[in-house]
Short mmCIF file of C-alpha atoms in Angstrom, two decimals:
data_model
loop_
_atom_site.label_atom_id
_atom_site.label_comp_id
_atom_site.label_asym_id
_atom_site.label_seq_id
_atom_site.Cartn_x
_atom_site.Cartn_y
_atom_site.Cartn_z
CA MET A 1 -89.82 101.28 -68.09
CA ASN A 2 -91.71 104.51 -67.38
CA TYR A 3 -94.48 104.30 -69.99
CA LEU A 4 -96.04 107.62 -69.03
CA ASP A 5 -92.80 109.50 -69.74
CA ALA A 6 -92.36 107.58 -72.97
CA ARG A 7 -95.89 108.49 -74.05
CA ARG A 8 -95.26 112.16 -73.31
CA ARG A 9 -92.06 112.06 -75.38
CA MET A 10 -94.01 110.44 -78.24
CA VAL A 11 -96.60 113.23 -78.11
CA ALA A 12 -93.89 115.88 -78.00
CA THR A 13 -92.32 114.37 -81.13
CA LEU A 14 -95.68 114.39 -82.92
CA ARG A 15 -96.27 118.00 -81.86
CA ARG A 16 -93.03 118.99 -83.57
CA ARG A 17 -94.41 117.35 -86.71
CA GLY A 18 -97.37 119.74 -86.58
CA MET A 19 -100.14 117.37 -85.46
CA SER A 20 -103.32 118.97 -84.12
CA GLU A 21 -103.72 119.46 -80.39
CA ARG A 22 -107.03 117.61 -80.43
CA VAL A 23 -105.42 114.43 -81.77
CA LEU A 24 -102.37 114.83 -79.52
CA ALA A 25 -104.59 115.14 -76.45
CA ALA A 26 -106.34 111.89 -77.40
CA MET A 27 -103.07 110.05 -78.00
CA GLU A 28 -101.63 111.28 -74.73
CA LYS A 29 -104.53 109.64 -72.89
CA VAL A 30 -104.29 106.21 -74.52
CA PRO A 31 -101.81 103.76 -72.91
CA ARG A 32 -100.42 102.43 -76.20
CA HIS A 33 -98.28 99.81 -74.44
CA LEU A 34 -101.42 98.01 -73.25
CA PHE A 35 -102.31 97.32 -76.88
CA MET A 36 -99.03 95.56 -77.67
CA PRO A 37 -97.78 92.00 -77.31
CA GLU A 38 -95.47 91.87 -74.31
CA ARG A 39 -92.42 91.11 -76.47
CA VAL A 40 -92.56 94.55 -78.14
CA ARG A 41 -94.11 96.55 -75.30
CA ASP A 42 -90.95 98.48 -74.46
CA SER A 43 -90.96 99.84 -78.04
CA ALA A 44 -94.62 100.91 -77.84
CA TYR A 45 -93.88 104.65 -77.99
CA ASP A 46 -91.22 104.52 -80.70
CA ASP A 47 -92.47 106.11 -83.91
CA VAL A 48 -92.30 102.91 -85.95
CA PRO A 49 -94.77 100.18 -86.97
CA LEU A 50 -94.48 97.04 -84.83
CA PRO A 51 -95.51 93.38 -85.30
CA ILE A 52 -98.55 92.25 -83.30
CA GLY A 53 -98.72 88.65 -84.53
CA GLU A 54 -100.75 86.84 -87.22
CA GLY A 55 -98.69 88.63 -89.88
CA GLN A 56 -100.16 92.01 -88.87
CA THR A 57 -98.66 95.25 -87.58
CA ILE A 58 -99.66 98.25 -85.50
CA SER A 59 -99.16 101.51 -87.37
CA ALA A 60 -96.48 103.97 -86.30
CA PRO A 61 -97.83 106.71 -84.00
CA HIS A 62 -97.37 109.43 -86.63
CA MET A 63 -99.54 107.46 -89.08
CA VAL A 64 -102.27 107.01 -86.47
CA ALA A 65 -102.12 110.76 -85.81
CA ILE A 66 -102.32 111.62 -89.52
CA MET A 67 -105.28 109.31 -90.13
CA CYS A 68 -107.16 110.59 -87.08
CA GLU A 69 -106.49 114.18 -88.06
CA LEU A 70 -107.77 113.63 -91.59
CA LEU A 71 -110.83 111.79 -90.32
CA ASP A 72 -111.57 114.48 -87.72
CA PRO A 73 -114.55 112.64 -86.20
CA PRO A 74 -117.07 114.85 -84.39
CA GLU A 75 -117.67 114.69 -80.66
CA GLY A 76 -120.53 112.25 -80.17
CA GLY A 77 -120.04 110.81 -83.66
CA ARG A 78 -120.12 107.25 -84.92
CA VAL A 79 -116.97 105.82 -86.53
CA LEU A 80 -116.25 102.56 -88.32
CA GLU A 81 -112.71 101.20 -88.32
CA VAL A 82 -111.56 98.41 -90.64
CA GLY A 83 -108.50 96.46 -89.51
CA GLY A 84 -108.80 96.76 -85.75
CA GLY A 85 -105.66 94.85 -84.80
CA MET A 86 -105.27 94.85 -81.03
CA GLY A 87 -107.45 97.91 -80.51
CA TYR A 88 -105.09 100.89 -80.22
CA HIS A 89 -106.37 102.99 -83.11
CA ALA A 90 -109.95 102.32 -81.98
CA ALA A 91 -109.05 103.62 -78.51
CA VAL A 92 -107.70 106.88 -79.96
CA LEU A 93 -110.86 107.24 -82.04
CA ALA A 94 -112.92 106.56 -78.91
CA GLU A 95 -111.18 109.45 -77.18
CA LEU A 96 -111.98 111.71 -80.12
CA VAL A 97 -115.71 110.89 -80.28
CA GLY A 98 -116.04 110.90 -76.49
CA GLU A 99 -118.37 108.93 -74.26
CA GLY A 100 -121.38 110.09 -76.28
CA GLY A 101 -119.94 108.60 -79.46
CA LYS A 102 -119.29 105.05 -80.63
CA VAL A 103 -116.56 103.21 -82.51
CA ILE A 104 -117.15 99.95 -84.36
CA THR A 105 -113.89 98.19 -85.19
CA ILE A 106 -113.82 95.18 -87.52
CA GLU A 107 -111.00 92.63 -87.32
CA ARG A 108 -111.07 89.48 -89.44
CA ILE A 109 -108.56 87.52 -87.30
CA GLU A 110 -110.28 86.11 -84.23
CA PRO A 111 -107.24 86.01 -81.87
CA LEU A 112 -106.52 89.69 -82.57
CA ALA A 113 -110.16 90.64 -82.09
CA ARG A 114 -110.22 88.77 -78.79
CA ALA A 115 -107.05 90.59 -77.68
CA ALA A 116 -108.56 93.92 -78.76
CA ARG A 117 -111.65 93.33 -76.60
CA GLU A 118 -109.47 92.51 -73.60
CA ASN A 119 -107.15 95.47 -74.17
CA LEU A 120 -109.98 97.96 -74.60
CA ALA A 121 -111.71 96.69 -71.47
CA GLN A 122 -108.48 96.86 -69.47
CA ALA A 123 -107.87 100.41 -70.65
CA GLY A 124 -111.44 101.43 -69.76
CA TYR A 125 -112.96 101.99 -73.21
CA HIS A 126 -116.61 101.00 -73.20
CA ASN A 127 -117.76 102.87 -76.30
CA VAL A 128 -115.95 100.52 -78.71
CA GLU A 129 -117.54 97.40 -80.20
CA VAL A 130 -115.18 94.81 -81.70
CA VAL A 131 -116.65 92.78 -84.57
CA VAL A 132 -115.08 89.75 -86.26
CA GLY A 133 -115.75 89.76 -89.97
CA ASP A 134 -114.98 90.96 -93.49
CA GLY A 135 -114.22 94.65 -93.13
CA THR A 136 -114.72 95.29 -96.86
CA LEU A 137 -118.44 94.76 -96.25
CA GLY A 138 -118.51 97.36 -93.49
CA TYR A 139 -121.08 97.04 -90.72
CA PRO A 140 -124.46 98.18 -92.02
CA LYS A 141 -126.18 97.55 -88.69
CA GLU A 142 -124.70 100.79 -87.26
CA ALA A 143 -124.54 102.83 -90.50
CA PRO A 144 -124.39 105.60 -91.56
CA TYR A 145 -121.03 106.67 -90.13
CA ASP A 146 -119.55 110.11 -89.58
CA GLY A 147 -116.14 108.61 -90.30
CA ILE A 148 -114.65 105.40 -91.70
CA SER A 149 -110.97 104.58 -91.12
CA ILE A 150 -109.31 101.71 -93.01
CA ALA A 151 -105.95 100.46 -91.76
CA CYS A 152 -105.23 98.10 -94.70
CA ALA A 153 -104.42 98.87 -98.32
CA ALA A 154 -107.29 98.23 -100.75
CA PRO A 155 -107.36 97.94 -104.55
CA ALA A 156 -110.15 100.56 -104.52
CA VAL A 157 -112.71 101.87 -102.05
CA PRO A 158 -115.04 98.94 -101.26
CA PRO A 159 -118.54 99.86 -102.51
CA PRO A 160 -120.25 99.00 -99.19
CA LEU A 161 -118.05 101.57 -97.42
CA TYR A 162 -119.14 104.29 -99.83
CA GLU A 163 -122.75 103.37 -99.08
CA GLN A 164 -122.27 103.41 -95.30
CA LEU A 165 -120.63 106.84 -95.12
CA LYS A 166 -122.94 109.65 -94.01
CA VAL A 167 -123.39 112.68 -96.26
CA GLY A 168 -120.82 115.13 -94.90
CA GLY A 169 -118.76 112.24 -93.53
CA ARG A 170 -115.12 111.38 -94.16
CA MET A 171 -113.25 108.20 -95.01
CA VAL A 172 -109.49 107.66 -94.78
CA ILE A 173 -108.14 104.74 -96.82
CA PRO A 174 -104.81 103.60 -98.31
CA ILE A 175 -105.18 102.41 -101.92
CA GLY A 176 -102.65 100.48 -103.98
CA SER A 177 -100.49 97.37 -103.90
CA ALA A 178 -96.73 97.79 -104.41
CA SER A 179 -97.23 101.57 -104.42
CA GLN A 180 -99.85 102.84 -101.99
CA THR A 181 -101.43 106.26 -101.52
CA LEU A 182 -103.45 107.50 -98.57
CA TYR A 183 -106.75 109.09 -99.61
CA LEU A 184 -109.26 111.28 -97.83
CA VAL A 185 -112.73 110.66 -99.22
CA ARG A 186 -115.58 113.09 -98.49
CA ARG A 187 -119.22 112.34 -99.21
CA VAL A 188 -120.61 115.66 -100.37
CA SER A 189 -124.07 114.41 -101.43
CA GLU A 190 -125.97 111.15 -101.82
CA GLY A 191 -124.23 110.39 -105.08
CA GLU A 192 -121.06 112.51 -105.02
CA PHE A 193 -117.70 111.85 -103.39
CA GLU A 194 -114.50 113.87 -103.38
CA HIS A 195 -111.11 112.10 -103.27
CA GLU A 196 -107.95 113.82 -102.07
CA SER A 197 -104.48 112.27 -102.11
CA TRP A 198 -102.29 112.63 -99.02
CA GLY A 199 -99.11 110.88 -100.10
CA GLY A 200 -97.40 107.53 -100.06
CA VAL A 201 -97.87 104.96 -97.29
CA VAL A 202 -97.21 101.28 -96.55
CA PHE A 203 -99.94 99.05 -95.08
CA VAL A 204 -100.73 95.33 -95.00
CA PRO A 205 -103.20 94.30 -97.75
CA LEU A 206 -106.94 94.41 -97.17
CA VAL A 207 -108.41 90.91 -97.13
CA GLY A 208 -112.06 90.37 -98.01
CA ARG A 209 -114.63 90.29 -100.80
CA TYR A 210 -113.50 93.70 -102.11
CA GLY A 211 -109.85 93.36 -101.07
CA PHE A 212 -106.71 92.10 -102.77
CA LYS A 213 -107.20 88.73 -101.16
CA LYS A 214 -110.62 87.08 -101.05
CA VAL A 215 -112.15 85.20 -98.14
#
């Protein structure tokens, strides 16, 4: 299969959906198929979510594009991702922040985190750190963050993530159980946050101290 052509077709489809050129340029650079189990690799550029093992999925390309566009991380910025999977979304974020920026991605499932490290190294991304742990607690060691991206549905925004977001920063998070809504959260001051709804979505549940399932 010609993955480069497939990736270009994927980007062309997303362009017709009105995605920003900045996000499209990042997604065109990332070899999505390298972040997939071999059994689904030939479907890597289809605009659908795909299973990656351990009961988890990789989001459809259009959802990755939407979340990255809402987050809009600055060049040279620091981003926290919760629910790293096999590393694809982190790679797109790494393209957006550039070599002067950094992405911390938290994955609670050790085999997926291990695969993410290998995939990111193979694809040449050295500004991403993969952490195994409870993503609802964030990663205070590298806080505050310009952006926080959560790829699992939460019952509410975990308090530690509010705390770790920089003033002026953005968070993108799906909230809900049977019915989920994607929210853009902006921290406008030390104690004030704005929440904006961006429509219905479907994600796996967030697991952790402040998630639907506790660990």
